[in-house]
PDB file of C-alpha atoms in Angstrom:
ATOM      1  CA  UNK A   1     -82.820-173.812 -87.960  1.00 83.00           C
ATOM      2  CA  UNK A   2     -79.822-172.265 -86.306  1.00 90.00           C
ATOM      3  CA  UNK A   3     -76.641-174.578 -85.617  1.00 95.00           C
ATOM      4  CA  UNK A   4     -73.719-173.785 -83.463  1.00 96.00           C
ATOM      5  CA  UNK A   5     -70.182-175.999 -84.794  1.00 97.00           C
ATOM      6  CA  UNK A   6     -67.727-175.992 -82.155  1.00 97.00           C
ATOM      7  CA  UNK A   7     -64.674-177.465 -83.641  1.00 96.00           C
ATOM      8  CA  UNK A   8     -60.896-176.567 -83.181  1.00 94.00           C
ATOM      9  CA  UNK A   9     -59.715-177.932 -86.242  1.00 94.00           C
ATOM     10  CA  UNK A  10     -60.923-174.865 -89.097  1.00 93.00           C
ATOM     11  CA  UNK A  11     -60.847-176.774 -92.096  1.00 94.00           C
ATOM     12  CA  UNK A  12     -63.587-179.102 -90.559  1.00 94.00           C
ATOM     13  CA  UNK A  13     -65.142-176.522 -88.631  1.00 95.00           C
ATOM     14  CA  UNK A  14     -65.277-173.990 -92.181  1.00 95.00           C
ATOM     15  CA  UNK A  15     -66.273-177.532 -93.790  1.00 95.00           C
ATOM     16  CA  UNK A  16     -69.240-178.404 -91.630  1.00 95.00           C
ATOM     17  CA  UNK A  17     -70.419-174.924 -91.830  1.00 95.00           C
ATOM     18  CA  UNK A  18     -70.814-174.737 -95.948  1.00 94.00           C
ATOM     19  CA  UNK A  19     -72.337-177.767 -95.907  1.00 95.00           C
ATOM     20  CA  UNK A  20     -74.572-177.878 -93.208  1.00 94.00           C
ATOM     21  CA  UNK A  21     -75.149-173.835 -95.070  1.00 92.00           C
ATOM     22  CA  UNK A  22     -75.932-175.542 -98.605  1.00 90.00           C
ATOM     23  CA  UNK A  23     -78.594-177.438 -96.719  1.00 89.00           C
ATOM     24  CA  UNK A  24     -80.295-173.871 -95.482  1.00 86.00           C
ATOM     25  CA  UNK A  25     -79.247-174.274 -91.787  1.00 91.00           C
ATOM     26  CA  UNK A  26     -77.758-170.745 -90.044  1.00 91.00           C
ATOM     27  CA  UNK A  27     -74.618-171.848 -88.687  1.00 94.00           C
ATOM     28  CA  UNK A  28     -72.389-170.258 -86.315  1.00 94.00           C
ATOM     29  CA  UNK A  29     -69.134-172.328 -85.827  1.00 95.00           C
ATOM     30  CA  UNK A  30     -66.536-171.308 -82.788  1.00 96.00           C
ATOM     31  CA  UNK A  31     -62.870-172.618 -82.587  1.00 96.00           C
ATOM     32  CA  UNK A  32     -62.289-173.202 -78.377  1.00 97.00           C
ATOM     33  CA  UNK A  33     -63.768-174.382 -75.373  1.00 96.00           C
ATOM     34  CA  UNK A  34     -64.675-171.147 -74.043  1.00 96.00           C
ATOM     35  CA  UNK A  35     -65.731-169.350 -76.369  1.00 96.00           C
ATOM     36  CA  UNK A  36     -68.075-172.204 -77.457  1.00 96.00           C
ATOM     37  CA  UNK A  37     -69.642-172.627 -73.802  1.00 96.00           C
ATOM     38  CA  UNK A  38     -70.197-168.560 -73.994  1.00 95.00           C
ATOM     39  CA  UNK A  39     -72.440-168.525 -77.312  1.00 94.00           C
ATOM     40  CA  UNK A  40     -74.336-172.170 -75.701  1.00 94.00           C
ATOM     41  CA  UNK A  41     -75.153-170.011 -73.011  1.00 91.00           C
ATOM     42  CA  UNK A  42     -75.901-166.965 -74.631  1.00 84.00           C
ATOM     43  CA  UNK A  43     -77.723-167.526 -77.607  1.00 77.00           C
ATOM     44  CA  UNK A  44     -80.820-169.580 -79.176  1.00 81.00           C
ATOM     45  CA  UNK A  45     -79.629-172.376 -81.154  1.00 91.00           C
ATOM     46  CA  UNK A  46     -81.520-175.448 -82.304  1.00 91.00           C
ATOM     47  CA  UNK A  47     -78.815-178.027 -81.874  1.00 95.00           C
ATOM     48  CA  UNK A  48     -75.067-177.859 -81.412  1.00 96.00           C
ATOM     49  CA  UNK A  49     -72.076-180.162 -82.851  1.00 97.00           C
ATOM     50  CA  UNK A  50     -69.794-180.111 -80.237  1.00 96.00           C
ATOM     51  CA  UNK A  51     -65.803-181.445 -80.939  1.00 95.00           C
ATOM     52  CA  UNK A  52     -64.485-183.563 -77.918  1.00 93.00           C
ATOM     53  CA  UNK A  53     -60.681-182.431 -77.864  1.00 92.00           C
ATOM     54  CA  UNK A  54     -60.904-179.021 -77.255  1.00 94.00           C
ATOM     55  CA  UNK A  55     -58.364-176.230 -76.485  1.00 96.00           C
ATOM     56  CA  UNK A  56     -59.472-173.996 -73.578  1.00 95.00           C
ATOM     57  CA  UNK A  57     -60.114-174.395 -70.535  1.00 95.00           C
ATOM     58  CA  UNK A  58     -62.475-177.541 -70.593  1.00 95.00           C
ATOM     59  CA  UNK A  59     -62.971-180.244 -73.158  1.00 94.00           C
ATOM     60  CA  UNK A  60     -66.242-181.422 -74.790  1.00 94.00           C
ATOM     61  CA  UNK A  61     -67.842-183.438 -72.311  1.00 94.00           C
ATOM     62  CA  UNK A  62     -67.267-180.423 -69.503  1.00 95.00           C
ATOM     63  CA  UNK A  63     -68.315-177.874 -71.888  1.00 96.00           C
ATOM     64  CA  UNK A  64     -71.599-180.356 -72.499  1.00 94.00           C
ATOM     65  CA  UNK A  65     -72.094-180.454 -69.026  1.00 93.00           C
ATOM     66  CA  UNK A  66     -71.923-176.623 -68.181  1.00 94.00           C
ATOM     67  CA  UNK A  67     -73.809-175.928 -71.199  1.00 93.00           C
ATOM     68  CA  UNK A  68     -76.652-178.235 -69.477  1.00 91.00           C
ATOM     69  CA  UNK A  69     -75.952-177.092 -65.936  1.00 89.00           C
ATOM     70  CA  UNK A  70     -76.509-173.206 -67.265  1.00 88.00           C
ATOM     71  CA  UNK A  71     -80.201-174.023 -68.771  1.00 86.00           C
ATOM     72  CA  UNK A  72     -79.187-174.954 -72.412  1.00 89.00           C
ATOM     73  CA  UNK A  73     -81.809-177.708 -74.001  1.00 87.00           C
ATOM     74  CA  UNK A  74     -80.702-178.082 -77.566  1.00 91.00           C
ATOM     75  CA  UNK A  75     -79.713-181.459 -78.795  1.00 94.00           C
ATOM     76  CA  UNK A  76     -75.556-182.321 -78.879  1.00 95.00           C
ATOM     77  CA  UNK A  77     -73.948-184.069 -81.209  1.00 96.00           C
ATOM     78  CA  UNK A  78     -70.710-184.872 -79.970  1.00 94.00           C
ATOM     79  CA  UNK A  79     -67.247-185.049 -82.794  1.00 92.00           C
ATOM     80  CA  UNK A  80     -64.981-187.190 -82.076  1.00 87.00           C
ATOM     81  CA  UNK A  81     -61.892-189.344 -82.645  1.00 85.00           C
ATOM     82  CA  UNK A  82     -62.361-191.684 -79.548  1.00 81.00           C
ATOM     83  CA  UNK A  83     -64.958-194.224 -80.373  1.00 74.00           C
ATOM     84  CA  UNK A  84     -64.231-196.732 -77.742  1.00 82.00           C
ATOM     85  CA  UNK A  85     -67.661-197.510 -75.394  1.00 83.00           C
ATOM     86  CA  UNK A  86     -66.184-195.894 -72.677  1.00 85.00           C
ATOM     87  CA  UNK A  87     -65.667-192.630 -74.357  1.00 83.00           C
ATOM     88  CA  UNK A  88     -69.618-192.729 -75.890  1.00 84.00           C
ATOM     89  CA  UNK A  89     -71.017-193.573 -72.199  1.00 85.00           C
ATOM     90  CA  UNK A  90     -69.026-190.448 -71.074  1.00 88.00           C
ATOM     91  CA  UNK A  91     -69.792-188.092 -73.813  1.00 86.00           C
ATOM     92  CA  UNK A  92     -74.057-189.562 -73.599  1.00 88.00           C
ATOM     93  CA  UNK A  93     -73.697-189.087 -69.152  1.00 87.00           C
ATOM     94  CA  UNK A  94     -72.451-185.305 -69.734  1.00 88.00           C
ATOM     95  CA  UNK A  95     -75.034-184.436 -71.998  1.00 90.00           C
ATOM     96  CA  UNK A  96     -75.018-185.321 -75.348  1.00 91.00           C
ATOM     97  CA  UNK A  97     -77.979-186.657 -77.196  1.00 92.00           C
ATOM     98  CA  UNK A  98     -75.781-188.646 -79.533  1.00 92.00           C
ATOM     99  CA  UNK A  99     -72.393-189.414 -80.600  1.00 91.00           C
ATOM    100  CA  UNK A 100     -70.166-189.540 -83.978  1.00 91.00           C
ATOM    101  CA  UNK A 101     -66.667-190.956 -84.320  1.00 90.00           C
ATOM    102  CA  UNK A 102     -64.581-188.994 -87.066  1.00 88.00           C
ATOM    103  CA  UNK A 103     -64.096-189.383 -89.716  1.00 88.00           C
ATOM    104  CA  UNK A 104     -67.962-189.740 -90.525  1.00 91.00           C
ATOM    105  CA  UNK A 105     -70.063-189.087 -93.334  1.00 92.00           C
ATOM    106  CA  UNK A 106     -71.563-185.960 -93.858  1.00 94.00           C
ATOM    107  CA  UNK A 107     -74.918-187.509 -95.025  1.00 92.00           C
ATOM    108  CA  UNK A 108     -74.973-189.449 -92.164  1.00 93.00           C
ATOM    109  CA  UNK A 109     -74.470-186.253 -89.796  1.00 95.00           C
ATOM    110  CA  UNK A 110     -77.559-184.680 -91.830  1.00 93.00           C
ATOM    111  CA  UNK A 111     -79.367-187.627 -90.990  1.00 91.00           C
ATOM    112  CA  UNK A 112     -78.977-187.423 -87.008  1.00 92.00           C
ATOM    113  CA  UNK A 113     -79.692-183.538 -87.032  1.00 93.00           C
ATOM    114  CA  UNK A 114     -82.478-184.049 -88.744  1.00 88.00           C
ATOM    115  CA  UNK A 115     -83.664-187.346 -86.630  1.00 86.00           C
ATOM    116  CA  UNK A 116     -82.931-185.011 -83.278  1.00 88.00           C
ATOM    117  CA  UNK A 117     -84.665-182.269 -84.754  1.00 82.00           C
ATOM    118  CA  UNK A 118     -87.600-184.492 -85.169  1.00 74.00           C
ATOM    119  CA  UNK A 119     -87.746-185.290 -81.834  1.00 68.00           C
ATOM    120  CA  UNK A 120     -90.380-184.200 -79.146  1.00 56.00           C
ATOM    121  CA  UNK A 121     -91.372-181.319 -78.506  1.00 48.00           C
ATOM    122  CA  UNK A 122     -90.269-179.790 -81.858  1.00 42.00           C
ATOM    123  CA  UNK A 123     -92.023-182.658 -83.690  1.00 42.00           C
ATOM    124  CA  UNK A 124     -94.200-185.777 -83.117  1.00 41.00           C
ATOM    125  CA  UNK A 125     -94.031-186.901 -86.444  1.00 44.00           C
ATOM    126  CA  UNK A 126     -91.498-186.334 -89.565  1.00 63.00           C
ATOM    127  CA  UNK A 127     -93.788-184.249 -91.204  1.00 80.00           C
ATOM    128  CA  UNK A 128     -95.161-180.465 -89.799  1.00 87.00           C
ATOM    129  CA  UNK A 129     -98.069-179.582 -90.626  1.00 91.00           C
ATOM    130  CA  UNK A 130    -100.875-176.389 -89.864  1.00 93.00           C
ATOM    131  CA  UNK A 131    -104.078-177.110 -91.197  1.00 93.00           C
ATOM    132  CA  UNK A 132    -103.773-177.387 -94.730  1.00 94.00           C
ATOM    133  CA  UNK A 133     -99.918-176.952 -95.110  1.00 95.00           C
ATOM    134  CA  UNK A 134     -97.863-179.297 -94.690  1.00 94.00           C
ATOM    135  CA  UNK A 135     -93.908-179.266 -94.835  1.00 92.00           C
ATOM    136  CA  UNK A 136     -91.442-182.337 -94.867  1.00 88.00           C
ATOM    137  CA  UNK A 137     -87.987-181.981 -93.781  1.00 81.00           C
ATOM    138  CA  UNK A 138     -86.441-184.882 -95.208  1.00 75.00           C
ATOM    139  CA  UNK A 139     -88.103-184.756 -98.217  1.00 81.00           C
ATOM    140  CA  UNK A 140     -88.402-181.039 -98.903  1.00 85.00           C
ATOM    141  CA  UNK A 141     -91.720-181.064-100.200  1.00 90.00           C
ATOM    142  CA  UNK A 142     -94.374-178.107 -99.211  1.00 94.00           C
ATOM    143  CA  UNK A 143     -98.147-178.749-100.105  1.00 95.00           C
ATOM    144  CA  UNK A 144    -101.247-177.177 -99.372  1.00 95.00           C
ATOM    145  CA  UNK A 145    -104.469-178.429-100.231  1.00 92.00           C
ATOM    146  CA  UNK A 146    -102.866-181.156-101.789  1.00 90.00           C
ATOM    147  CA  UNK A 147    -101.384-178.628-104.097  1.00 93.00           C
ATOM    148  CA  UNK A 148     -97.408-179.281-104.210  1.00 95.00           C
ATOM    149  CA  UNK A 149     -95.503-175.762-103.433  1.00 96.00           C
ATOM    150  CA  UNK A 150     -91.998-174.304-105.133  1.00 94.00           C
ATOM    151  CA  UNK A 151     -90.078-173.306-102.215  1.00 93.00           C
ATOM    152  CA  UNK A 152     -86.435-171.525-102.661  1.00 92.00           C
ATOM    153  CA  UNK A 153     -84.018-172.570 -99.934  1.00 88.00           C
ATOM    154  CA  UNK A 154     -84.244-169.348 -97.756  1.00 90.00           C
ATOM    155  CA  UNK A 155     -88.106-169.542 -98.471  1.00 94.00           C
ATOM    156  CA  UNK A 156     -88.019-173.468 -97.371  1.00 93.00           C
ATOM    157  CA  UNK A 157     -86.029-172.563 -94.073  1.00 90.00           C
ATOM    158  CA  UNK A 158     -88.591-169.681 -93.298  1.00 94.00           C
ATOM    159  CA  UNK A 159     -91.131-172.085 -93.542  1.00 95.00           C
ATOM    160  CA  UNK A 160     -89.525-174.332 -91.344  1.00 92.00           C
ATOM    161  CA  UNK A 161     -89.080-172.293 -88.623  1.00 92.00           C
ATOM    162  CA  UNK A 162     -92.616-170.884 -88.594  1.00 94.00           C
ATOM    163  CA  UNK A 163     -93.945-174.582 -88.706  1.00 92.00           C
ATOM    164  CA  UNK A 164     -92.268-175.667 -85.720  1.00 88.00           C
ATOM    165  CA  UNK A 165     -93.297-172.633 -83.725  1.00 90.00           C
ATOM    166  CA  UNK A 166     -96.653-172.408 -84.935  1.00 90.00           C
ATOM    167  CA  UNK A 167     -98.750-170.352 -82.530  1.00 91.00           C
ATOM    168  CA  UNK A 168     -96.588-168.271 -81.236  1.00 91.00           C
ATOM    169  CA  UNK A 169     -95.780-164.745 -82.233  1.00 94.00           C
ATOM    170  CA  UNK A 170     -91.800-164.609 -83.686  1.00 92.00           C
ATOM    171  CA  UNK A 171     -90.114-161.438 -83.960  1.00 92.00           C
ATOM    172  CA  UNK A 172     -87.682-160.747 -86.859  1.00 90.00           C
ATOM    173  CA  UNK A 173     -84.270-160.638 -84.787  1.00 87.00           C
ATOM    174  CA  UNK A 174     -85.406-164.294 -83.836  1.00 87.00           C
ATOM    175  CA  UNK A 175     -85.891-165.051 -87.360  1.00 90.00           C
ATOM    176  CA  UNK A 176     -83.163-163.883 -88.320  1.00 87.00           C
ATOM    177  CA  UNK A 177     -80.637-165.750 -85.638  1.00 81.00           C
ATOM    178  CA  UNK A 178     -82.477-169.031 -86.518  1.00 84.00           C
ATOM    179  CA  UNK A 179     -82.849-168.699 -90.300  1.00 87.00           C
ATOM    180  CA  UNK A 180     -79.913-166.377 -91.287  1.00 79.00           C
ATOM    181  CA  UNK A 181     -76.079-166.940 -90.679  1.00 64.00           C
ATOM    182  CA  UNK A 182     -75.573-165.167 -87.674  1.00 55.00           C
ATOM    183  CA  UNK A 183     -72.348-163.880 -88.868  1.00 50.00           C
ATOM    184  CA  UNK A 184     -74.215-161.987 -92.114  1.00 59.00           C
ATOM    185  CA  UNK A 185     -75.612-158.399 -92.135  1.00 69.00           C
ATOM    186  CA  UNK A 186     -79.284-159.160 -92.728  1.00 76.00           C
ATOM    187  CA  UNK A 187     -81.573-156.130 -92.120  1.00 78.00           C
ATOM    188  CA  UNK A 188     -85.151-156.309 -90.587  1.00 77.00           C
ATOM    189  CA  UNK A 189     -86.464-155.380 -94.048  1.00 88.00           C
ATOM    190  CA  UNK A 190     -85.011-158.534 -95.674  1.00 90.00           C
ATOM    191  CA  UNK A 191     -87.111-160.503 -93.102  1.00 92.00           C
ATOM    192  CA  UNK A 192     -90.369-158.288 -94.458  1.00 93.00           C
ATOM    193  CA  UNK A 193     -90.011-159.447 -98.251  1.00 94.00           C
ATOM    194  CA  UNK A 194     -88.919-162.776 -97.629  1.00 95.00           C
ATOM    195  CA  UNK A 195     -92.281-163.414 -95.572  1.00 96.00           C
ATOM    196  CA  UNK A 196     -94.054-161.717 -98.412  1.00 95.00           C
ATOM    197  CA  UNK A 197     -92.135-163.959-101.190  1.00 96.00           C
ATOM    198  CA  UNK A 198     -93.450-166.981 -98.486  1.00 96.00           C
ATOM    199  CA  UNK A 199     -97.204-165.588 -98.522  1.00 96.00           C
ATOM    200  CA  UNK A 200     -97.393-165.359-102.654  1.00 96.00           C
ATOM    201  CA  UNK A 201     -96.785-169.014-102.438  1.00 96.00           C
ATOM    202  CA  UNK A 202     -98.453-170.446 -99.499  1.00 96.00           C
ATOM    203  CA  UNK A 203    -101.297-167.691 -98.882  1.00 96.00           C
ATOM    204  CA  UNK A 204    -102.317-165.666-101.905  1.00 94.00           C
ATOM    205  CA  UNK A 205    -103.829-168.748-104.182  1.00 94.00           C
ATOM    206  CA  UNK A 206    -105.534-170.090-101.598  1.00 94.00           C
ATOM    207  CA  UNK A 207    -108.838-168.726 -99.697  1.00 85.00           C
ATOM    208  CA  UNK A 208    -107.473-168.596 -95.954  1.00 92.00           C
ATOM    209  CA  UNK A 209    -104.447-166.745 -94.895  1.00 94.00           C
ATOM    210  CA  UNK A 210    -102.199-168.842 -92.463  1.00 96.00           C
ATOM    211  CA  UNK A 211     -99.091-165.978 -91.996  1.00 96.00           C
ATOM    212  CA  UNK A 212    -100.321-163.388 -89.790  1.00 95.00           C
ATOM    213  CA  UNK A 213     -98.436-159.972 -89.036  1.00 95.00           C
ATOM    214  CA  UNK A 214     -98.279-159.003 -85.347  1.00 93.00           C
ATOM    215  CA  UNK A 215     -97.500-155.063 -85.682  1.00 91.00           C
ATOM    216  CA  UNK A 216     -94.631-154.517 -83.761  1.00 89.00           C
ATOM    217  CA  UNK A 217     -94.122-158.226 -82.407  1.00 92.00           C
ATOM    218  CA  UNK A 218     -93.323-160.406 -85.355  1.00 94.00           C
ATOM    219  CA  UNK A 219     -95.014-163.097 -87.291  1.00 96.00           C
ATOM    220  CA  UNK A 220     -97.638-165.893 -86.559  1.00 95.00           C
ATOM    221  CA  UNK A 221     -98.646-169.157 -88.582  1.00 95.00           C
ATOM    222  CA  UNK A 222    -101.816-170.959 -87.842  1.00 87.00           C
TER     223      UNK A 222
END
């Protein structure tokens, strides 16, 4: 899952981004108004954090707004200092999904990604599943046939993001904006042995093959 932190303050901003990192999210984290609105327009990200007080042109709740106005879907977490009603009705009327008065616990920011995350169409319940597989976000348990599965983190994430887009053919740039740090050098290849790392484990021991190649289009699950 790819996350965009738009934050002006860096030590939060560099903060957010290790952590939210440690828990195998790609993160992407911007430090003004503008150049935040640019990448939510821009590029494919599966929820943003979005600061309120904002240098640039715009603050948080215009930037939400724009962001929406310009075709952007992901959920919003707004970060903020002003927690009075008034200030969560605006911040929830321009756009954002929820709302989270700093300071705030990190667990508890984990804990609303994950619940917006959940949310339809991405999910109808808090576990994915594909047949036989099944894959549980909170928990971080992978099974198959009943048969619990050893994940590593970049494995995990892999998995993830082929589970929620199950059907559909995924090419290895978009793999590698949603499950990579956008700001890393990852090569096409790395994409290649990390899917057959994820097919050793979920595939090989069992009698039908779930990860399909699509020469020259990407990847397929289901």
């Amino acid at each position: 899952m790819r996350i965009l932190v738009i934050e002006d303050e860096q030590k939060i901003a560099a903060a957010l981004k290790r952590g939210l990192e440690l828990k195998g999210y790609a993160v992407d984290a911007v430090h003004d108004a503008d150049t935040g609105l640019s990448h939510a327009l821009d590029s494919d990200y599966d929820i943003i954090l979005l600061d309120r007080m904002l240098p640039g042109s715009m603050d948080g709740v215009e930037l939400a707004r724009r962001a929406r106005a310009g075709g952007q879907s992901a959920p919003i977490i707004m970060l903020t200092a002003r927690g009075s009603v008034s200030d969560k009705v605006e911040g929830l009327a321009g756009g954002a999904d929820d709302y989270l008065v700093k300071p705030f616990s990190f667990d508890e920011l984990v804990a609303r990604i994950q619940a917006l995350l959940r949310r339809p169409p991405l999910v109808s319940t808090e576990a994915l599943t594909c047949q036989d597989l099944s894959l549980n976000p909170s928990t971080f348990v992978v099974a198959r046939a009943g048969q619990t599965i050893d994940l590593s983190q970049k494995e995990f994430a892999l998995l993830e993001y082929l589970m929620r887009n199950q059907g559909r053919v995924v090419s290895k740039d978009t793999i590698i904006a949603h499950v990579w740090d956008g700001d890393s050098l990852i090569l096409p290849n790395t994409v290649e042995v990390y899917v057959g790392y994820l097919r050793a484990k979920i595939d090989k021991p069992f009698k039908k093959a779930l990860l399909k190649t699509k020469r020259g289009f990407g990847y397929i699950l289901g």
